[in-house]
């Protein structure tokens, strides 16, 4: 193998120039090429300007870190000579041997060197050009395959050198050589961060990532043409059932990632394969930590009114500083809004009941640091509505205390169906999650004065009554992602966790605590349960703050008691809810 080496002192890109055709004949089938019969090989080396490499995408990719270039050919002719030359980003006063001209590129302001090399006739070369992030030692050569490689270009077909003629080398196609694959959030993705060296995705709203190959110096190989490696993203083997979705978008290299279950990390495989060079793909694995988001709604009248979201980072699962916030007064309340009940939709939006107007408002996730986007009017207008919930399909279930009716709405707020509670006085409703025990997913559980009434899952018609469970006088219900039902009984001031065996009954694997460790008698609050089993509950007025409860054997114990998180004052928390 013979090599032409060039040391670059600035950024570089290499192409061959001219319109000459490819060699039209095969190499000699027999006999040794004559060493004294000489032809020439003509090509141009382009070193682009700094501004060009910074601002533009080039058809023939070359890293901004390029410092050297090697030109190799494979030939059966042992007389093909070595050639090397030192060149710089500016034309020298004296041109190196073999360089016929040097000047400013008229397109990008870089530097163009024209070479004409003497090569024995009959040489049958396959040209390969490799760029590096450092110059070779004086008189030295590069080692193709080293860690300093940045890009490689090859001829589509070989060229046979003809004696006594100028043989113009056809254009090369350049391919970036990936040394890593970057998996980074798109612009303004405030719900993506790092945790323990892994990537953390907060909440269940889809997040955008750019997946691009990077070279040995960390520069993105961002050509949209053939120079960029092919990048693939797939769920890692053994990661089923899926706890997340990842999908390509219409934007090059952009993917959306949506967490479905915060109890399990997501593992994805990334691969970047250079084109045209036969080089092996670069492969790596990325771990995603789905982080649930705790939301509160409160009406304190002291400037803390609003809807606020806090990430729950493992292993403490204590709320971190507020990530999202929306002031509900933007929806047109006269003075203080009375925000009491809330629920989270699978798309990341927050639905909140304003008790004074009887309207349920939808706050969209917004984009990055924009936070929640306040609506201009309520999506559902229903007076005397109690705590409501949203299922995995985005349907909204709203019990109305005055009529004893449970309404089911579509995600756009239109009524799908309704049914009358068997006891007639519903106070809250919960829908069993998709990961609940077999036969239970989607079933509807209604808290009323007789206990808990269980109904069949909604399909298209009116849900049917299944069974009445005698569980005291429950006022609030909430399922955790595993299908355990948590029940707040305001009369006995108890919080109970039920292990449900099937849709037809409750096996009360009961873990309960009562008295001051939970709430005062008569207290009602919508609460949320994390995938890790911690239950978060807010308290209004003199019981100011937010409380957590954890399951410990056969007891539920009081955990954290918070009156503020970061700069957020938790004075009148009416609702807490945790992203699925």
XYZ file of N, CA, C and O in Angstrom, residues 1 74 144 236 406 409 423:
28
model
N 0.852 -1.189 0.000
C 0.000 0.000 0.000
C 0.884 1.235 0.000
O 1.837 1.341 0.754
N -4.253 1.130 -3.450
C -3.914 -0.283 -3.495
C -3.626 -0.634 -4.937
O -4.451 -0.372 -5.820
N -3.837 4.100 9.130
C -5.272 4.011 8.914
C -5.847 2.974 9.871
O -5.310 1.884 10.019
N -33.480 -2.270 23.598
C -32.485 -3.287 23.879
C -33.149 -4.644 24.101
O -34.275 -4.730 24.584
N -72.150 9.281 37.038
C -70.742 9.333 36.625
C -70.713 9.524 35.115
O -71.281 8.718 34.353
N -66.133 11.236 29.557
C -65.876 12.180 28.464
C -64.691 11.706 27.631
O -63.794 11.014 28.117
N -75.131 3.374 44.680
C -75.485 3.959 45.980
C -76.123 5.336 45.804
O -76.910 5.769 46.626
